[in-house]
Amino acid sequence: MFKKYSLIFNFFLLGIVLCQNNDQTITEKNSKSPQLNCKNPSVYELDKKLWEYKLQYYKYHQIMYASKKIQEVEQIKNESLIFKENGCWQKKRNLNEQLCSSTFEFEFSNERYPLYSTNAKCDCKYCSMFFGQYLNSDYECLPITEKQPVLARGECSSDGYYQWIETTQLVIKGCTCGYKYQLVEA
């Protein structure tokens, strides 16, 4: 467990080191509209903006939830894209005592801040018991998702710096065993 968090911390530090050179001109091949003379703000400024946005975001959602104006759970469809192709190993499940095992993958993008994101991928489609037994086919491994506040890189402003827009991204935090049919049509 500790190794997993130390690995995440190392990637976080790597992201900070990569962003230290603020005078570097950004030219990306996969960017929608590359601006040759546009620069990113400093890591300190991006951290400050993200921190302020996170405070506003979580305060707003706590107020809305307390006043019962939003539901805590959002339904999403179970898509096969969340399953890894390398199969599920019963031995791994037995060792971790999991009905649905998952693997974490790191994603890097210059188009959002923080630059690194972790997503879980479900290793198996069906919920398993111990000793190779599977639950009823009405149950599947389903993703546990969360919306996280992030900053997305926008257009170049007149001062020569990219604008960073407040938005959210859907992150898969893990996998759990659940009923595979959608009971209410969205």
XYZ file of N, CA and C in Angstrom:
558
model
N 0.827 -1.187 0.000
C 0.000 0.000 0.000
C 0.874 1.254 0.000
N 1.924 1.241 0.846
C 2.809 2.392 0.937
C 3.548 2.626 -0.377
N 3.927 1.528 -1.062
C 4.652 1.650 -2.322
C 3.807 2.359 -3.372
N 2.490 2.088 -3.370
C 1.597 2.708 -4.345
C 1.587 4.222 -4.163
N 1.489 4.684 -2.905
C 1.431 6.121 -2.653
C 2.782 6.788 -2.869
N 3.869 6.100 -2.595
C 5.181 6.688 -2.852
C 5.404 6.830 -4.353
N 4.877 5.901 -5.157
C 4.982 6.004 -6.604
C 4.183 7.195 -7.113
N 2.990 7.399 -6.577
C 2.171 8.554 -6.963
C 2.892 9.841 -6.588
N 3.484 9.890 -5.391
C 4.206 11.078 -4.950
C 5.396 11.348 -5.860
N 6.102 10.294 -6.292
C 7.238 10.475 -7.199
C 6.792 11.061 -8.531
N 5.655 10.615 -9.062
C 5.142 11.185 -10.302
C 4.727 12.637 -10.110
N 4.186 12.957 -8.939
C 3.816 14.338 -8.635
C 5.060 15.222 -8.637
N 6.131 14.750 -7.996
C 7.380 15.512 -7.971
C 7.964 15.656 -9.370
N 7.883 14.605 -10.174
C 8.366 14.670 -11.542
C 7.605 15.734 -12.329
N 6.298 15.820 -12.124
C 5.493 16.839 -12.789
C 5.916 18.236 -12.400
N 6.240 18.434 -11.126
C 6.691 19.749 -10.672
C 8.034 20.094 -11.301
N 8.946 19.130 -11.339
C 10.264 19.371 -11.929
C 10.132 19.708 -13.405
N 9.259 19.005 -14.112
C 9.073 19.272 -15.536
C 8.482 20.647 -15.789
N 7.732 21.171 -14.819
C 7.088 22.472 -14.999
C 7.930 23.624 -14.472
N 9.095 23.371 -13.905
C 9.893 24.419 -13.287
C 10.375 25.457 -14.287
N 10.651 25.064 -15.509
C 11.167 26.007 -16.485
C 10.003 26.795 -17.080
N 9.710 27.945 -16.486
C 8.545 28.738 -16.893
C 8.795 29.535 -18.162
N 10.058 29.773 -18.520
C 10.366 30.573 -19.693
C 10.386 29.749 -20.971
N 10.196 28.456 -20.835
C 10.229 27.578 -21.997
C 8.993 27.809 -22.852
N 9.192 27.964 -24.150
C 8.074 28.143 -25.064
C 7.437 26.794 -25.331
N 6.116 26.754 -25.241
C 5.385 25.510 -25.431
C 4.996 25.394 -26.901
N 5.413 24.333 -27.551
C 4.942 24.020 -28.899
C 4.651 22.538 -28.921
N 3.392 22.197 -28.943
C 2.992 20.790 -28.925
C 2.427 20.399 -30.266
N 2.756 19.203 -30.699
C 2.235 18.705 -31.965
C 0.758 18.372 -31.871
N 0.320 17.852 -30.707
C -1.071 17.434 -30.593
C -1.972 18.528 -30.039
N -1.463 19.713 -29.837
C -2.274 20.812 -29.329
C -3.230 21.277 -30.419
N -4.392 21.736 -30.007
C -5.410 22.149 -30.968
C -4.955 23.372 -31.757
N -4.409 24.365 -31.055
C -3.952 25.568 -31.727
C -2.636 26.015 -31.091
N -1.515 25.519 -31.570
C -0.245 25.870 -30.944
C 0.076 27.351 -31.122
N 0.478 27.973 -30.039
C 0.883 29.367 -30.044
C 2.393 29.380 -29.815
N 3.149 29.840 -30.780
C 4.599 29.742 -30.695
C 5.182 30.589 -29.575
N 4.583 31.712 -29.263
C 5.150 32.608 -28.263
C 4.386 32.590 -26.952
N 3.542 31.639 -26.742
C 2.725 31.592 -25.532
C 3.418 30.739 -24.473
N 3.332 31.172 -23.216
C 3.985 30.475 -22.106
C 2.954 30.071 -21.068
N 3.327 29.088 -20.273
C 2.506 28.697 -19.129
C 2.831 29.588 -17.941
N 1.851 29.861 -17.081
C 2.165 30.559 -15.835
C 3.050 29.675 -14.958
N 3.564 30.234 -13.883
C 4.426 29.457 -12.992
C 3.616 28.376 -12.285
N 4.310 27.375 -11.768
C 3.665 26.290 -11.036
C 2.956 26.850 -9.806
N 3.562 27.833 -9.164
C 2.952 28.461 -7.990
C 1.601 29.079 -8.349
N 1.540 29.809 -9.469
C 0.280 30.437 -9.893
C -0.775 29.393 -10.245
N -0.367 28.322 -10.938
C -1.317 27.260 -11.278
C -1.814 26.546 -10.025
N -0.909 26.264 -9.088
C -1.312 25.634 -7.819
C -2.299 26.506 -7.062
N -2.023 27.789 -7.012
C -2.901 28.727 -6.300
C -4.289 28.763 -6.939
N -4.328 28.859 -8.257
C -5.617 28.902 -8.958
C -6.385 27.591 -8.770
N -5.692 26.456 -8.864
C -6.345 25.161 -8.685
C -6.858 25.008 -7.256
N -6.071 25.423 -6.276
C -6.476 25.326 -4.872
C -7.732 26.160 -4.609
N -7.771 27.396 -5.121
C -8.948 28.256 -4.952
C -10.171 27.633 -5.624
N -9.974 27.078 -6.807
C -11.079 26.444 -7.517
C -11.589 25.222 -6.767
N -10.677 24.402 -6.231
C -11.096 23.225 -5.468
C -11.914 23.623 -4.246
N -11.503 24.666 -3.546
C -12.262 25.131 -2.376
C -13.677 25.544 -2.773
N -13.800 26.334 -3.835
C -15.124 26.761 -4.308
C -15.958 25.567 -4.754
N -15.346 24.667 -5.491
C -16.042 23.502 -6.037
C -16.612 22.636 -4.922
N -15.787 22.288 -3.935
C -16.243 21.407 -2.863
C -17.225 22.106 -1.925
N -17.039 23.400 -1.679
C -18.006 24.146 -0.855
C -19.379 24.142 -1.525
N -19.397 24.443 -2.812
C -20.658 24.484 -3.555
C -21.364 23.133 -3.501
N -20.635 22.043 -3.743
C -21.257 20.723 -3.748
C -21.703 20.285 -2.359
N -20.995 20.684 -1.322
C -21.435 20.370 0.039
C -22.725 21.108 0.374
N -22.826 22.370 -0.029
C -24.049 23.152 0.215
C -25.218 22.555 -0.557
N -24.992 22.208 -1.820
C -26.068 21.639 -2.635
C -26.507 20.281 -2.093
N -25.565 19.471 -1.635
C -25.911 18.163 -1.085
C -26.653 18.316 0.239
N -26.215 19.248 1.081
C -26.872 19.467 2.373
C -28.302 19.969 2.187
N -28.536 20.754 1.144
C -29.886 21.260 0.884
C -30.707 20.289 0.036
N -30.163 19.103 -0.233
C -30.828 18.024 -0.974
C -31.223 18.431 -2.398
N -30.431 19.306 -3.002
C -30.698 19.726 -4.373
C -29.964 18.867 -5.396
N -28.947 18.141 -4.955
C -28.273 17.200 -5.853
C -28.160 15.858 -5.156
N -28.114 14.814 -5.941
C -27.957 13.476 -5.391
C -26.478 13.182 -5.218
N -26.185 12.308 -4.285
C -24.788 11.950 -4.035
C -24.243 11.045 -5.132
N -25.079 10.192 -5.698
C -24.620 9.195 -6.655
C -25.111 9.557 -8.048
N -24.233 9.463 -9.024
C -24.610 9.647 -10.416
C -24.472 8.309 -11.116
N -25.478 7.945 -11.915
C -25.418 6.671 -12.626
C -24.656 6.847 -13.925
N -23.815 5.888 -14.221
C -23.164 5.849 -15.526
C -23.318 4.444 -16.077
N -23.219 4.331 -17.376
C -23.352 3.018 -18.000
C -22.058 2.236 -17.840
N -22.198 0.945 -17.702
C -21.045 0.062 -17.628
C -20.546 -0.176 -19.047
N -19.365 0.319 -19.351
C -18.813 0.171 -20.690
C -17.627 -0.779 -20.649
N -17.465 -1.554 -21.702
C -16.380 -2.532 -21.726
C -15.013 -1.871 -21.839
N -14.968 -0.566 -22.131
C -13.691 0.127 -22.264
C -12.928 0.192 -20.951
N -13.628 0.023 -19.832
C -12.944 0.141 -18.549
C -12.182 -1.114 -18.187
N -12.348 -2.192 -18.936
C -11.694 -3.451 -18.601
C -10.375 -3.574 -19.342
N -9.368 -3.996 -18.635
C -8.074 -4.229 -19.262
C -8.143 -5.514 -20.070
N -7.347 -5.586 -21.087
C -7.357 -6.751 -21.964
C -6.465 -7.880 -21.458
N -5.667 -7.620 -20.423
C -4.742 -8.657 -19.980
C -5.401 -9.690 -19.083
N -6.694 -9.626 -18.930
C -7.420 -10.648 -18.190
C -7.340 -10.479 -16.691
N -8.087 -11.311 -16.007
C -8.066 -11.230 -14.550
C -7.430 -12.496 -14.009
N -6.621 -12.315 -13.012
C -5.911 -13.425 -12.424
C -6.539 -13.768 -11.094
N -7.019 -14.990 -10.989
C -7.674 -15.443 -9.764
C -6.701 -15.411 -8.589
N -5.445 -15.720 -8.847
C -4.450 -15.720 -7.776
C -4.300 -14.319 -7.181
N -4.276 -13.307 -8.050
C -4.166 -11.920 -7.582
C -5.384 -11.544 -6.743
N -6.561 -11.944 -7.184
C -7.782 -11.646 -6.432
C -7.763 -12.313 -5.065
N -7.340 -13.564 -5.012
C -7.302 -14.280 -3.737
C -6.312 -13.642 -2.778
N -5.165 -13.205 -3.282
C -4.169 -12.574 -2.421
C -4.672 -11.247 -1.866
N -5.360 -10.469 -2.688
C -5.852 -9.155 -2.270
C -7.246 -9.206 -1.664
N -7.869 -10.374 -1.675
C -9.229 -10.564 -1.160
C -10.201 -9.562 -1.787
N -10.208 -9.506 -3.118
C -11.059 -8.575 -3.839
C -12.061 -9.323 -4.708
N -13.282 -8.800 -4.762
C -14.266 -9.318 -5.711
C -13.946 -8.828 -7.117
N -13.469 -7.593 -7.194
C -13.117 -6.979 -8.472
C -11.766 -6.300 -8.322
N -10.756 -6.841 -8.941
C -9.430 -6.240 -8.832
C -9.276 -5.139 -9.871
N -8.379 -4.218 -9.596
C -8.137 -3.118 -10.524
C -6.651 -2.790 -10.541
N -6.249 -2.129 -11.607
C -4.877 -1.691 -11.789
C -4.905 -0.194 -12.046
N -3.983 0.528 -11.452
C -3.934 1.976 -11.648
C -2.991 2.316 -12.794
N -3.429 3.251 -13.614
C -2.627 3.711 -14.734
C -2.459 5.222 -14.622
N -1.273 5.706 -14.972
C -0.982 7.131 -14.938
C -1.181 7.718 -16.325
N -1.791 8.890 -16.369
C -1.976 9.598 -17.634
C -1.295 10.953 -17.518
N -0.597 11.347 -18.561
C 0.068 12.644 -18.608
C -0.560 13.475 -19.710
N -0.808 14.752 -19.429
C -1.347 15.652 -20.437
C -0.878 17.072 -20.152
N -0.326 17.729 -21.168
C 0.046 19.138 -21.035
C -1.172 20.045 -21.104
N -2.312 19.487 -21.475
C -3.523 20.283 -21.659
C -4.320 20.464 -20.380
N -3.898 19.851 -19.266
C -4.615 20.018 -18.000
C -3.605 20.166 -16.868
N -4.075 20.714 -15.761
C -3.253 20.817 -14.560
C -4.075 20.307 -13.404
N -3.579 19.387 -12.626
C -2.249 18.806 -12.624
C -1.988 17.960 -13.869
N -0.727 17.884 -14.217
C -0.336 17.207 -15.455
C -0.577 15.706 -15.413
N -0.472 15.120 -14.210
C -0.643 13.677 -14.057
C -1.997 13.362 -13.443
N -2.568 12.272 -13.899
C -3.847 11.799 -13.378
C -3.764 10.280 -13.268
N -4.411 9.723 -12.261
C -4.449 8.266 -12.129
C -5.872 7.778 -12.360
N -5.992 6.721 -13.115
C -7.272 6.081 -13.385
C -7.139 4.597 -13.106
N -8.157 4.040 -12.494
C -8.181 2.595 -12.262
C -8.807 1.917 -13.475
N -8.310 0.761 -13.797
C -8.894 -0.073 -14.849
C -9.276 -1.397 -14.206
N -10.522 -1.795 -14.414
C -10.980 -3.070 -13.861
C -10.294 -4.206 -14.613
N -9.730 -5.137 -13.863
C -9.042 -6.269 -14.485
C -10.014 -7.316 -15.011
N -11.176 -7.422 -14.402
C -12.120 -8.481 -14.757
C -13.501 -7.894 -15.025
N -14.280 -8.602 -15.794
C -15.642 -8.172 -16.061
C -16.601 -8.717 -15.012
N -16.391 -9.934 -14.557
C -17.331 -10.562 -13.625
C -16.764 -10.602 -12.216
N -17.653 -10.489 -11.243
C -17.273 -10.534 -9.832
C -16.932 -11.970 -9.468
N -15.834 -12.146 -8.773
C -15.439 -13.509 -8.427
C -15.437 -13.709 -6.928
N -15.718 -14.924 -6.561
C -15.583 -15.348 -5.180
C -14.213 -16.019 -5.087
N -13.917 -16.637 -3.976
C -12.649 -17.336 -3.828
C -12.706 -18.692 -4.527
N -11.572 -19.239 -4.822
C -11.402 -20.561 -5.421
C -12.029 -20.658 -6.809
N -11.940 -19.577 -7.597
C -12.381 -19.615 -8.980
C -13.877 -19.555 -9.203
N -14.655 -19.325 -8.184
C -16.114 -19.230 -8.324
C -16.488 -17.799 -8.728
N -17.508 -17.667 -9.556
C -17.997 -16.348 -9.964
C -19.406 -16.149 -9.441
N -19.750 -14.892 -9.189
C -21.111 -14.574 -8.773
C -22.054 -14.722 -9.954
N -23.324 -14.654 -9.690
C -24.365 -14.698 -10.703
C -24.024 -13.720 -11.830
N -24.394 -14.044 -13.055
C -24.058 -13.192 -14.202
C -24.798 -11.858 -14.195
N -25.723 -11.657 -13.249
C -26.378 -10.356 -13.127
C -25.453 -9.316 -12.504
N -24.334 -9.755 -11.954
C -23.396 -8.848 -11.294
C -22.115 -8.734 -12.110
N -21.579 -7.520 -12.168
C -20.334 -7.265 -12.890
C -19.454 -6.330 -12.073
N -18.208 -6.262 -12.459
C -17.303 -5.283 -11.861
C -17.606 -3.923 -12.493
N -17.926 -2.960 -11.665
C -18.312 -1.631 -12.129
C -17.333 -0.588 -11.603
N -17.136 0.499 -12.351
C -16.190 1.524 -11.910
C -16.769 2.392 -10.796
N -15.890 2.835 -9.919
C -16.235 3.831 -8.905
C -15.652 5.138 -9.421
N -16.514 6.070 -9.781
C -16.049 7.300 -10.413
C -16.197 8.497 -9.487
N -15.419 9.521 -9.787
C -15.480 10.772 -9.045
C -15.118 11.901 -10.003
N -15.846 13.002 -9.899
C -15.480 14.192 -10.659
C -14.451 14.959 -9.848
N -13.336 15.280 -10.486
C -12.282 16.023 -9.811
C -12.068 17.356 -10.507
N -11.921 18.425 -9.736
C -11.642 19.726 -10.346
C -10.219 19.779 -10.901
N -10.099 20.291 -12.110
C -8.799 20.463 -12.765
C -8.822 21.777 -13.533
N -7.668 22.177 -14.015
C -7.554 23.330 -14.899
C -7.223 22.825 -16.294
N -7.925 23.339 -17.300
C -7.671 22.956 -18.691
C -7.052 24.143 -19.416
N -6.021 23.869 -20.198
C -5.342 24.950 -20.914
C -6.225 25.461 -22.037
N -6.386 26.771 -22.069
C -7.211 27.411 -23.085
C -6.356 28.149 -24.105
N -6.910 29.208 -24.631
C -6.243 30.006 -25.656
C -5.159 30.892 -25.043
N -4.315 31.410 -25.895
C -3.262 32.327 -25.472
C -3.871 33.713 -25.280
N -3.608 34.314 -24.129
C -4.152 35.650 -23.865
C -3.206 36.715 -24.421
N -3.631 37.958 -24.353
C -2.853 39.054 -24.931
C -1.541 39.302 -24.192
N -1.429 38.838 -22.939
C -0.190 39.040 -22.184
C 0.871 37.975 -22.481
N 0.582 37.035 -23.389
C 1.557 36.026 -23.784
C 1.518 34.753 -22.960
N 0.528 34.613 -22.076
C 0.394 33.415 -21.242
C -0.905 32.698 -21.584
N -0.864 31.368 -21.449
C -2.074 30.585 -21.666
C -3.086 30.874 -20.567
N -4.360 30.889 -20.935
C -5.431 30.962 -19.947
C -5.713 29.543 -19.476
N -5.966 29.381 -18.186
C -6.289 28.073 -17.629
C -7.717 28.123 -17.128
N -8.570 27.272 -17.707
C -10.013 27.289 -17.466
C -10.370 26.245 -16.414
N -11.227 26.631 -15.483
C -11.676 25.718 -14.429
C -12.696 24.742 -15.003
N -12.455 23.450 -14.802
C -13.352 22.412 -15.298
C -13.212 21.171 -14.414
N -13.898 20.104 -14.791
C -13.780 18.851 -14.043
C -13.443 17.720 -15.008
N -12.886 16.657 -14.460
C -12.657 15.443 -15.237
C -13.179 14.269 -14.433
N -13.715 13.289 -15.128
C -14.232 12.088 -14.488
C -13.087 11.097 -14.316
N -12.827 10.707 -13.073
C -11.720 9.815 -12.749
C -12.286 8.526 -12.176
N -11.770 7.393 -12.623
C -12.176 6.097 -12.077
C -11.249 5.787 -10.906
N -11.828 5.687 -9.704
C -11.054 5.506 -8.474
C -10.809 4.039 -8.137
N -11.644 3.152 -8.642
C -11.507 1.736 -8.341
C -12.655 0.968 -8.965
N -12.794 -0.283 -8.579
C -13.846 -1.141 -9.118
C -14.548 -1.862 -7.974
N -15.840 -2.064 -8.142
C -16.615 -2.789 -7.142
C -17.623 -3.681 -7.845
N -18.130 -4.638 -7.130
C -19.117 -5.551 -7.687
C -20.492 -4.903 -7.580
N -21.250 -4.899 -8.672
C -22.564 -4.276 -8.653
C -23.504 -4.909 -9.658
N -24.763 -4.518 -9.573
C -25.809 -5.003 -10.457
C -25.605 -4.369 -11.820
N -25.535 -5.167 -12.880
C -25.120 -4.651 -14.180
C -26.220 -3.952 -14.970
N -27.460 -4.097 -14.573
C -28.540 -3.505 -15.352
C -28.876 -2.120 -14.841
N -29.163 -1.218 -15.773
C -29.570 0.128 -15.402
C -31.073 0.091 -15.137
N -31.459 0.396 -13.906
C -32.860 0.274 -13.520
C -33.697 1.467 -13.954
N -33.093 2.630 -14.013
C -33.804 3.843 -14.396
C -33.130 4.400 -15.635
N -33.932 4.738 -16.640
C -33.346 5.282 -17.855
C -32.992 6.738 -17.629
N -31.768 7.098 -17.975
C -31.288 8.469 -17.752
C -31.740 9.386 -18.858
